[in-house]
XYZ file of C-alpha atoms in Angstrom:
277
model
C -86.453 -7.249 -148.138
C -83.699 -8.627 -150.596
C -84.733 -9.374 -154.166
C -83.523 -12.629 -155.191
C -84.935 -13.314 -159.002
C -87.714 -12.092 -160.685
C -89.023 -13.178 -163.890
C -91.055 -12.571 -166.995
C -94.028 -15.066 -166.644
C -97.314 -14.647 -168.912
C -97.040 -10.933 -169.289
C -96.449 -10.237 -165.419
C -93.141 -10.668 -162.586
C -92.820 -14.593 -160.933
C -90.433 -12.893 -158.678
C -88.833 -14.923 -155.423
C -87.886 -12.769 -152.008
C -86.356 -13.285 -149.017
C -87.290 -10.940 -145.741
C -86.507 -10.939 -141.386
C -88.785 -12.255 -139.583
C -89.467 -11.616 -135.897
C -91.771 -14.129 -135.942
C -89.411 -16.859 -136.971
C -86.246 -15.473 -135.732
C -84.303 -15.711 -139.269
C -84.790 -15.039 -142.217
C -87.608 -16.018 -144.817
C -88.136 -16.869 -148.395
C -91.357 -16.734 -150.501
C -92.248 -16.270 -154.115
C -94.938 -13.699 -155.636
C -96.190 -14.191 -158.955
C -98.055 -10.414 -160.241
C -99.918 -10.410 -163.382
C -99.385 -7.672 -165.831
C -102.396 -5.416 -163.935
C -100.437 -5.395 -160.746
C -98.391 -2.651 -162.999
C -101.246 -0.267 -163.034
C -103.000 -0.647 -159.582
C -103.573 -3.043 -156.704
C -104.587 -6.816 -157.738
C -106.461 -9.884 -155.689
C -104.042 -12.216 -154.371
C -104.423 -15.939 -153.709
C -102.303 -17.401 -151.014
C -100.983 -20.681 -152.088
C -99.668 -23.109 -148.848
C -97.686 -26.120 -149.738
C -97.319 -29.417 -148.000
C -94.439 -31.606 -146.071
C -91.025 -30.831 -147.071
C -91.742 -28.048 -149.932
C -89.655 -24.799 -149.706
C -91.412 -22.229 -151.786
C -90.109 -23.284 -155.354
C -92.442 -26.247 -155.456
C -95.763 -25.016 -155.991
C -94.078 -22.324 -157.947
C -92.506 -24.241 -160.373
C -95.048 -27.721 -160.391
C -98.322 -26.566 -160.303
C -99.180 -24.222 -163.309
C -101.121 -21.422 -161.569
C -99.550 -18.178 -162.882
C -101.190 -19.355 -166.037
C -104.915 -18.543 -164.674
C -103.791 -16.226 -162.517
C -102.632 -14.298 -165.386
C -105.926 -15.226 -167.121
C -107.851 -13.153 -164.065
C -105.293 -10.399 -163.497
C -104.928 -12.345 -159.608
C -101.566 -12.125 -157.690
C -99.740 -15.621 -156.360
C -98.252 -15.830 -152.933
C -96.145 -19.037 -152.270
C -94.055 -18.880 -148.755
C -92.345 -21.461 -147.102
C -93.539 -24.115 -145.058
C -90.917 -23.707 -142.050
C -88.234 -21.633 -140.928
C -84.982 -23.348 -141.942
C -81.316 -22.315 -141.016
C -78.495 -22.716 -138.717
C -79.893 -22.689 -135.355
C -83.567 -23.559 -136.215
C -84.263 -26.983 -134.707
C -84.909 -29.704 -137.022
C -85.592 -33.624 -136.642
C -84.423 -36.746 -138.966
C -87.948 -37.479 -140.189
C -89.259 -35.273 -142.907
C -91.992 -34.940 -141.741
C -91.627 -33.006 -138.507
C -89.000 -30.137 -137.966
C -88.006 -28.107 -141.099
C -90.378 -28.606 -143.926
C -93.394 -29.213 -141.672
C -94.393 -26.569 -139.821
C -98.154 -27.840 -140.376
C -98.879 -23.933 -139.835
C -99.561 -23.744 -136.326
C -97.361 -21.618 -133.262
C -95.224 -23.995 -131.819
C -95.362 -23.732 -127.602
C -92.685 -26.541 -126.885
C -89.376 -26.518 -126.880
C -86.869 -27.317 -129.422
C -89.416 -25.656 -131.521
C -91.407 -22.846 -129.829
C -87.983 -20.353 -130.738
C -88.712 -20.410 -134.394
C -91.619 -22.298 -135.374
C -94.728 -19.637 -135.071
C -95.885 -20.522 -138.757
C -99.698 -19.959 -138.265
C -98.522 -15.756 -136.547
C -95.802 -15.960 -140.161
C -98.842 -16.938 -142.631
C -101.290 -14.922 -140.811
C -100.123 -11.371 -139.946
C -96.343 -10.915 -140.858
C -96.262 -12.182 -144.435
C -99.414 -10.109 -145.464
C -98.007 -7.292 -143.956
C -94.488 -7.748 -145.884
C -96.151 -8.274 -149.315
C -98.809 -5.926 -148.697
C -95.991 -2.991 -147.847
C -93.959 -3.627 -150.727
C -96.223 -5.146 -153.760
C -99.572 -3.699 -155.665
C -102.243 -5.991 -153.989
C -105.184 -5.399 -152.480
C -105.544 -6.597 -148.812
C -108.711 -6.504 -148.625
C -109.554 -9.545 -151.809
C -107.444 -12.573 -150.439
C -108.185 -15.970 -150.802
C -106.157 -19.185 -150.011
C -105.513 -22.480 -151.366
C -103.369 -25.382 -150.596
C -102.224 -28.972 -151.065
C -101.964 -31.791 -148.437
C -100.534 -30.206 -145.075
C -100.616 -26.662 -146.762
C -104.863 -27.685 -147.958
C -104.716 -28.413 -143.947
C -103.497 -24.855 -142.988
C -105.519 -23.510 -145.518
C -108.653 -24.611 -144.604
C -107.591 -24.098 -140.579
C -106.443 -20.143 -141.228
C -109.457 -19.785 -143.258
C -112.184 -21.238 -140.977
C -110.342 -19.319 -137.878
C -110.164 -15.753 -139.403
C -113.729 -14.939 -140.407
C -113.885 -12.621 -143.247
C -110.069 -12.864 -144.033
C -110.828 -14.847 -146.608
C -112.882 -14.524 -149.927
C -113.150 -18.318 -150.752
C -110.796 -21.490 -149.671
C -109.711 -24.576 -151.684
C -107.461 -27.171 -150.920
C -105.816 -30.187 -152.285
C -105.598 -33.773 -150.930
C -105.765 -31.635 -147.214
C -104.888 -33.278 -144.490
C -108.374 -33.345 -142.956
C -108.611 -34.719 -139.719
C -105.164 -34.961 -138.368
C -105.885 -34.902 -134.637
C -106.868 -38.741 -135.381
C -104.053 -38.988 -138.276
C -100.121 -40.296 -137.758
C -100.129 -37.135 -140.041
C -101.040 -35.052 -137.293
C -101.055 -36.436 -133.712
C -97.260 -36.917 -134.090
C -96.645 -33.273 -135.175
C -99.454 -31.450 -132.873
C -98.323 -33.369 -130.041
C -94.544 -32.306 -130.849
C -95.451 -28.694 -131.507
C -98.276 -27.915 -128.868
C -97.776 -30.357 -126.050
C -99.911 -33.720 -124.882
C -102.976 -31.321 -124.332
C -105.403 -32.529 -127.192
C -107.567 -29.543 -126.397
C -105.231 -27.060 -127.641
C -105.038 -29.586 -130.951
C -108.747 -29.073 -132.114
C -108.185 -25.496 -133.154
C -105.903 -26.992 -136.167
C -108.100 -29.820 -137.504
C -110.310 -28.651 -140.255
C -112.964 -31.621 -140.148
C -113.598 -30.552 -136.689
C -113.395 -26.802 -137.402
C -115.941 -27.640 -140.022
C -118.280 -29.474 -137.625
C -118.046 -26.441 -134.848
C -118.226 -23.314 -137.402
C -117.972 -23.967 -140.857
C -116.524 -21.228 -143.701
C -118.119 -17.773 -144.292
C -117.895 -18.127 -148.338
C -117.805 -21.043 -150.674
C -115.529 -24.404 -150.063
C -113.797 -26.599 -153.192
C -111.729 -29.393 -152.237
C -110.325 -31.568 -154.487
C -109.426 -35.092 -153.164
C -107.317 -38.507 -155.694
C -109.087 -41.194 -155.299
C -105.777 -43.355 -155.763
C -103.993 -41.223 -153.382
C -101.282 -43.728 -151.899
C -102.282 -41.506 -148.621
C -105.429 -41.475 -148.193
C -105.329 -43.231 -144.489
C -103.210 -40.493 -143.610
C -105.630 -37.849 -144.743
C -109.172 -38.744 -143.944
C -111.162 -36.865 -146.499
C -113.848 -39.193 -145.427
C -114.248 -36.757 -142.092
C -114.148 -33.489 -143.603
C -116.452 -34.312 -146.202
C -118.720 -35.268 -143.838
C -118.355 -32.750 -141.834
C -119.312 -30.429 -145.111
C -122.173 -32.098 -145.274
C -123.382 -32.078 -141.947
C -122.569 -28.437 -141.724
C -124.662 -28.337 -144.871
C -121.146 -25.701 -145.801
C -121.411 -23.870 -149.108
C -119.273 -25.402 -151.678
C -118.223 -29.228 -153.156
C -116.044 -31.867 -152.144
C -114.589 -33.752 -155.292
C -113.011 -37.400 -155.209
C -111.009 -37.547 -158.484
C -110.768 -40.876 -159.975
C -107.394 -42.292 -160.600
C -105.709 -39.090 -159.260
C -102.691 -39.574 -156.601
C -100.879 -36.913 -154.498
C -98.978 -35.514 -156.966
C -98.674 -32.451 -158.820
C -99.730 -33.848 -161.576
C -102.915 -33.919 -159.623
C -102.572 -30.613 -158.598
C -101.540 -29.165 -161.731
C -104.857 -30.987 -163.479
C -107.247 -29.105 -161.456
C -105.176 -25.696 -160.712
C -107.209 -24.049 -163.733
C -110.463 -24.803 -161.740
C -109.371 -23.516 -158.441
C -107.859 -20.404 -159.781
C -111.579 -19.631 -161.478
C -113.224 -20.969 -158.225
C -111.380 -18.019 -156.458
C -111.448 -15.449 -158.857
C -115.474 -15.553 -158.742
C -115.152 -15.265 -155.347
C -112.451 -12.362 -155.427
C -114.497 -9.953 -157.864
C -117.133 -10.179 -156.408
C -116.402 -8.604 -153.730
């Protein structure tokens, strides 16, 4: 693992890294934020997934979370959303290829080589940061905003107790019905729309539901909400009668200044959740 900054940030390390994969086939960047406790023993972490074309730097930098996390002594994960790099397929459209690996295992070709983001997020990355960083494996939690809130709520709601608590952001909620969705699911896993269901949290919802508590924040003035369909997964938290809240914000867009609004919130959402365990 090769250091490539770290940071003084609110008494603790925003540090950024860059690691092989085998899973990918290259290599990988991500940034850790540790709070000041993370110096004395292991510390919660929060996984933070971000959406279409981020690298890791956006979240980072945009959405003012190693402020609470400091506040609750809670470690800050931020990886990539794609492999990226001389060889790695890619497309013209930003929103397919690199950027937008919507967090699922790619099984067709130009992508399958590289793009195995849901195996990166769930087994290598933990095991890289939980090798070489004080945090405790077993108090995670995991967050995310609009294609990250999707893989988010998807990892969560597949890996029963993984997971403390989930929140996401303006997810993309029902993208097996979505152009932000059928487009990249078909492209990554083939015409079967079987093998799509497993990565569409309204439906996950429906069919299992989360094993903890839910927050999902949702701008009511998003300029995409027909993309994103918060309509289905909020009724799917209802019917599923899931433990937790769905929140339209008024005159809130897609932004990070959206995210950045409620961040304090969802960092005390998963904290409770975290310490209590």
């Amino acid at each position: 693992m090769e250091t490539i900054s770290e940071n003084r940030c609110f008494g603790g390390v925003q540090g950024v890294y860059s690691h092989d994969s085998a899973v990918t086939g290259g290599k990988m960047t991500f940034g850790l934020f540790l709070p000041e406790e993370a110096e004395h023993g292991s510390v919660p972490l929060l996984w933070y997934l971000s959406g279409l074309t981020c690298t890791h730097e956006n979240a980072m930098t945009k959405a003012g979370a190693q402020a609470w996390a400091a506040e609750h002594g809670i470690a800050l994960c931020f990886p990539d959303t794609s492999p990226r790099g001389e060889g790695v397929a890619n497309d013209d459209a930003y929103d397919l290829g690199q950027g937008a690996g919507f967090y699922v295992n790619a099984t067709q070709d130009p992508w399958k080589p590289h793009f195995q983001m849901w195996d990166y997020i769930a087994e290598e990355l933990p095991r890289v940061v939980d090798h070489n960083f004080a945090v405790d494996p077993d108090r995670q939690s995991i967050t995310g905003h609009s294609m990250g809130g999707h893989g988010a709520l998807t990892l969560a709601m597949s890996l029963p107790g993984r997971y403390a608590s989930v929140s996401a952001f303006s997810p993309i909620a029902n993208p097996t019905q979505s152009d932000w969705g059928r487009k990249q699911l078909g492209a990554y896993l083939g015409s079967d729309e079987e093998a799509w269901k497993a990565h569409d949290s309204s439906l996950l919802m429906l069919d299992r539901g989360f094993d903890g508590s839910v927050l999902v924040d949702q701008g009511a003035s998003d300029q995409f909400l027909e993309l994103l369909k918060p309509e289905a997964l909020a009724h799917a938290m209802a019917a599923r009668r899931q433990d937790g809240a769905f929140r339209m914000q008024k005159g809130y867009d897609h932004s990070y200044f959206f995210v950045s609004t409620f961040m304090e919130e969802h960092v005390a959402f998963h904290a409770e959740a975290l310490y209590a365990l």
